[in-house]
Amino acid sequence: MSVDEDGRIGPGPFARHLGFRPIRADEDGAVVEADPRPEHLNGGGIVHGGYLTALLDSTTGWAVHAHVPPGVAAPHVQLTVQYVRAAVAGEPLVCRGRCLRAGGRIASAEAEITQGDRVIARAVTSHAVLV
């Protein structure tokens, strides 16, 4: 687990490996940017759905972690993704997420990826709050 100086869980090696750049993660939500490269494409030449899902997963996770006490894990227990249109390499992706509710045991969040002015994918998530 990667924890910052305030005890908040931050980007781990997987998100760094994929090139995800957390812009902010606070009580207002999380914003994460990514630049899909040729190695992130599927056989059809578009950004792989797994790359998009990982971006949604990371963004909703950071949004939730801004609402739970420092050092508390809140892993995903459910992630539902809606792919709206194809994303392409070479153009930045921006994922914006927000925590809808963070209770003592369960939290929920949502996120949306855009590329330029186009919506690419959306997600709704549930998280176990592990106190």
PDB file of C-alpha atoms in Angstrom:
ATOM      1  CA  MET A   1       0.000   0.000   0.000  1.00  0.00           C
ATOM      2  CA  SER A   2       1.323   3.471  -0.867  1.00  0.00           C
ATOM      3  CA  VAL A   3       0.608   6.010   1.893  1.00  0.00           C
ATOM      4  CA  ASP A   4       1.484   9.745   1.781  1.00  0.00           C
ATOM      5  CA  GLU A   5       2.762  11.905   4.658  1.00  0.00           C
ATOM      6  CA  ASP A   6      -0.837  12.540   5.827  1.00  0.00           C
ATOM      7  CA  GLY A   7      -1.584   8.810   6.030  1.00  0.00           C
ATOM      8  CA  ARG A   8      -3.704   8.870   2.861  1.00  0.00           C
ATOM      9  CA  ILE A   9      -3.523   5.971   0.427  1.00  0.00           C
ATOM     10  CA  GLY A  10      -2.057   7.154  -2.869  1.00  0.00           C
ATOM     11  CA  PRO A  11      -1.139   5.835  -6.294  1.00  0.00           C
ATOM     12  CA  GLY A  12       0.445   2.431  -6.183  1.00  0.00           C
ATOM     13  CA  PRO A  13       2.855   0.832  -8.620  1.00  0.00           C
ATOM     14  CA  PHE A  14       0.088  -0.425 -10.932  1.00  0.00           C
ATOM     15  CA  ALA A  15      -1.388   3.057 -11.511  1.00  0.00           C
ATOM     16  CA  ARG A  16       2.099   4.501 -11.994  1.00  0.00           C
ATOM     17  CA  HIS A  17       2.930   1.698 -14.446  1.00  0.00           C
ATOM     18  CA  LEU A  18      -0.120   2.615 -16.530  1.00  0.00           C
ATOM     19  CA  GLY A  19       0.878   6.287 -16.480  1.00  0.00           C
ATOM     20  CA  PHE A  20      -2.050   7.564 -14.397  1.00  0.00           C
ATOM     21  CA  ARG A  21      -1.465  11.061 -13.035  1.00  0.00           C
ATOM     22  CA  PRO A  22      -3.605  12.005 -10.030  1.00  0.00           C
ATOM     23  CA  ILE A  23      -4.324  15.730 -10.361  1.00  0.00           C
ATOM     24  CA  ARG A  24      -6.318  15.960  -7.164  1.00  0.00           C
ATOM     25  CA  ALA A  25      -8.148  13.764  -4.672  1.00  0.00           C
ATOM     26  CA  ASP A  26     -10.055  15.608  -1.994  1.00  0.00           C
ATOM     27  CA  GLU A  27     -13.531  15.864  -0.518  1.00  0.00           C
ATOM     28  CA  ASP A  28     -14.786  17.432  -3.762  1.00  0.00           C
ATOM     29  CA  GLY A  29     -13.687  14.419  -5.792  1.00  0.00           C
ATOM     30  CA  ALA A  30     -10.776  13.019  -7.738  1.00  0.00           C
ATOM     31  CA  VAL A  31      -9.337  13.945 -11.114  1.00  0.00           C
ATOM     32  CA  VAL A  32      -6.875  11.622 -12.817  1.00  0.00           C
ATOM     33  CA  GLU A  33      -5.304  12.068 -16.247  1.00  0.00           C
ATOM     34  CA  ALA A  34      -3.769   9.438 -18.514  1.00  0.00           C
ATOM     35  CA  ASP A  35      -2.132   9.367 -21.936  1.00  0.00           C
ATOM     36  CA  PRO A  36      -2.978   6.065 -23.635  1.00  0.00           C
ATOM     37  CA  ARG A  37      -0.080   4.780 -25.727  1.00  0.00           C
ATOM     38  CA  PRO A  38       0.037   2.158 -28.482  1.00  0.00           C
ATOM     39  CA  GLU A  39       0.673  -0.614 -25.920  1.00  0.00           C
ATOM     40  CA  HIS A  40      -2.703   0.226 -24.311  1.00  0.00           C
ATOM     41  CA  LEU A  41      -4.650  -0.595 -27.482  1.00  0.00           C
ATOM     42  CA  ASN A  42      -6.592  -3.755 -28.235  1.00  0.00           C
ATOM     43  CA  GLY A  43      -6.376  -5.712 -31.482  1.00  0.00           C
ATOM     44  CA  GLY A  44      -8.926  -3.372 -33.075  1.00  0.00           C
ATOM     45  CA  GLY A  45      -6.683  -0.341 -32.556  1.00  0.00           C
ATOM     46  CA  ILE A  46      -8.703   1.366 -29.800  1.00  0.00           C
ATOM     47  CA  VAL A  47      -7.879   1.797 -26.103  1.00  0.00           C
ATOM     48  CA  HIS A  48      -8.415  -1.507 -24.294  1.00  0.00           C
ATOM     49  CA  GLY A  49     -11.453  -1.662 -22.017  1.00  0.00           C
ATOM     50  CA  GLY A  50      -9.243  -2.958 -19.214  1.00  0.00           C
ATOM     51  CA  TYR A  51      -7.145   0.224 -19.350  1.00  0.00           C
ATOM     52  CA  LEU A  52     -10.309   2.345 -19.137  1.00  0.00           C
ATOM     53  CA  THR A  53     -11.657   0.216 -16.290  1.00  0.00           C
ATOM     54  CA  ALA A  54      -8.387   0.539 -14.381  1.00  0.00           C
ATOM     55  CA  LEU A  55      -8.604   4.327 -14.755  1.00  0.00           C
ATOM     56  CA  LEU A  56     -12.196   4.340 -13.442  1.00  0.00           C
ATOM     57  CA  ASP A  57     -11.209   1.975 -10.613  1.00  0.00           C
ATOM     58  CA  SER A  58      -8.278   4.161  -9.551  1.00  0.00           C
ATOM     59  CA  THR A  59     -10.233   7.414  -9.725  1.00  0.00           C
ATOM     60  CA  THR A  60     -13.211   6.164  -7.714  1.00  0.00           C
ATOM     61  CA  GLY A  61     -10.835   4.618  -5.186  1.00  0.00           C
ATOM     62  CA  TRP A  62      -9.036   7.925  -4.649  1.00  0.00           C
ATOM     63  CA  ALA A  63     -12.352   9.784  -4.406  1.00  0.00           C
ATOM     64  CA  VAL A  64     -13.526   7.391  -1.668  1.00  0.00           C
ATOM     65  CA  HIS A  65     -10.210   7.477   0.197  1.00  0.00           C
ATOM     66  CA  ALA A  66     -10.595  11.247   0.591  1.00  0.00           C
ATOM     67  CA  HIS A  67     -13.744  10.492   2.671  1.00  0.00           C
ATOM     68  CA  VAL A  68     -12.479   7.780   4.994  1.00  0.00           C
ATOM     69  CA  PRO A  69     -10.038   8.208   7.890  1.00  0.00           C
ATOM     70  CA  PRO A  70      -6.322   8.242   6.993  1.00  0.00           C
ATOM     71  CA  GLY A  71      -4.860   4.753   6.748  1.00  0.00           C
ATOM     72  CA  VAL A  72      -8.252   3.057   6.301  1.00  0.00           C
ATOM     73  CA  ALA A  73      -8.507   0.826   3.244  1.00  0.00           C
ATOM     74  CA  ALA A  74     -11.656   0.894   1.096  1.00  0.00           C
ATOM     75  CA  PRO A  75     -11.250  -1.726  -1.645  1.00  0.00           C
ATOM     76  CA  HIS A  76     -13.781  -2.080  -4.419  1.00  0.00           C
ATOM     77  CA  VAL A  77     -16.379  -4.794  -3.952  1.00  0.00           C
ATOM     78  CA  GLN A  78     -18.342  -3.886  -7.071  1.00  0.00           C
ATOM     79  CA  LEU A  79     -17.546  -1.932 -10.246  1.00  0.00           C
ATOM     80  CA  THR A  80     -20.051  -1.442 -13.055  1.00  0.00           C
ATOM     81  CA  VAL A  81     -18.728   0.096 -16.270  1.00  0.00           C
ATOM     82  CA  GLN A  82     -20.632   1.546 -19.204  1.00  0.00           C
ATOM     83  CA  TYR A  83     -18.506   2.024 -22.331  1.00  0.00           C
ATOM     84  CA  VAL A  84     -19.978   4.900 -24.341  1.00  0.00           C
ATOM     85  CA  ARG A  85     -17.521   5.232 -27.243  1.00  0.00           C
ATOM     86  CA  ALA A  86     -14.025   4.237 -28.259  1.00  0.00           C
ATOM     87  CA  ALA A  87     -10.942   6.040 -26.958  1.00  0.00           C
ATOM     88  CA  VAL A  88      -7.831   6.451 -29.095  1.00  0.00           C
ATOM     89  CA  ALA A  89      -4.121   6.587 -28.315  1.00  0.00           C
ATOM     90  CA  GLY A  90      -2.299   9.894 -28.428  1.00  0.00           C
ATOM     91  CA  GLU A  91      -5.069  12.015 -26.929  1.00  0.00           C
ATOM     92  CA  PRO A  92      -5.268  12.551 -23.131  1.00  0.00           C
ATOM     93  CA  LEU A  93      -8.007  10.977 -21.054  1.00  0.00           C
ATOM     94  CA  VAL A  94      -9.458  12.802 -18.045  1.00  0.00           C
ATOM     95  CA  CYS A  95     -11.331  10.854 -15.395  1.00  0.00           C
ATOM     96  CA  ARG A  96     -13.424  12.725 -12.824  1.00  0.00           C
ATOM     97  CA  GLY A  97     -14.866  10.851  -9.875  1.00  0.00           C
ATOM     98  CA  ARG A  98     -16.735  11.639  -6.704  1.00  0.00           C
ATOM     99  CA  CYS A  99     -17.654   9.826  -3.558  1.00  0.00           C
ATOM    100  CA  LEU A 100     -21.435   9.659  -3.257  1.00  0.00           C
ATOM    101  CA  ARG A 101     -21.458   8.345   0.315  1.00  0.00           C
ATOM    102  CA  ALA A 102     -18.922   6.972   2.745  1.00  0.00           C
ATOM    103  CA  GLY A 103     -20.424   5.139   5.694  1.00  0.00           C
ATOM    104  CA  GLY A 104     -18.817   3.074   8.409  1.00  0.00           C
ATOM    105  CA  ARG A 105     -18.788  -0.116   6.324  1.00  0.00           C
ATOM    106  CA  ILE A 106     -19.716   0.734   2.725  1.00  0.00           C
ATOM    107  CA  ALA A 107     -18.888   3.639   0.418  1.00  0.00           C
ATOM    108  CA  SER A 108     -20.109   4.374  -3.089  1.00  0.00           C
ATOM    109  CA  ALA A 109     -18.685   6.469  -5.899  1.00  0.00           C
ATOM    110  CA  GLU A 110     -19.078   7.306  -9.567  1.00  0.00           C
ATOM    111  CA  ALA A 111     -16.689   8.445 -12.292  1.00  0.00           C
ATOM    112  CA  GLU A 112     -16.636   9.474 -15.941  1.00  0.00           C
ATOM    113  CA  ILE A 113     -13.820   9.429 -18.491  1.00  0.00           C
ATOM    114  CA  THR A 114     -13.684  12.037 -21.228  1.00  0.00           C
ATOM    115  CA  GLN A 115     -11.348  12.435 -24.185  1.00  0.00           C
ATOM    116  CA  GLY A 116     -11.603  15.966 -25.486  1.00  0.00           C
ATOM    117  CA  ASP A 117     -15.296  16.802 -25.258  1.00  0.00           C
ATOM    118  CA  ARG A 118     -16.438  13.174 -25.727  1.00  0.00           C
ATOM    119  CA  VAL A 119     -17.630  10.904 -22.913  1.00  0.00           C
ATOM    120  CA  ILE A 120     -15.791   7.585 -23.217  1.00  0.00           C
ATOM    121  CA  ALA A 121     -16.947   5.540 -20.213  1.00  0.00           C
ATOM    122  CA  ARG A 122     -18.718   5.781 -16.856  1.00  0.00           C
ATOM    123  CA  ALA A 123     -18.619   3.715 -13.681  1.00  0.00           C
ATOM    124  CA  VAL A 124     -20.535   3.246 -10.451  1.00  0.00           C
ATOM    125  CA  THR A 125     -18.707   1.536  -7.588  1.00  0.00           C
ATOM    126  CA  SER A 126     -19.153   0.136  -4.081  1.00  0.00           C
ATOM    127  CA  HIS A 127     -16.319  -0.157  -1.582  1.00  0.00           C
ATOM    128  CA  ALA A 128     -15.859  -2.017   1.702  1.00  0.00           C
ATOM    129  CA  VAL A 129     -14.615   0.367   4.396  1.00  0.00           C
ATOM    130  CA  LEU A 130     -12.120  -1.722   6.379  1.00  0.00           C
ATOM    131  CA  VAL A 131     -11.815  -0.120   9.789  1.00  0.00           C
TER     132      VAL A 131
END
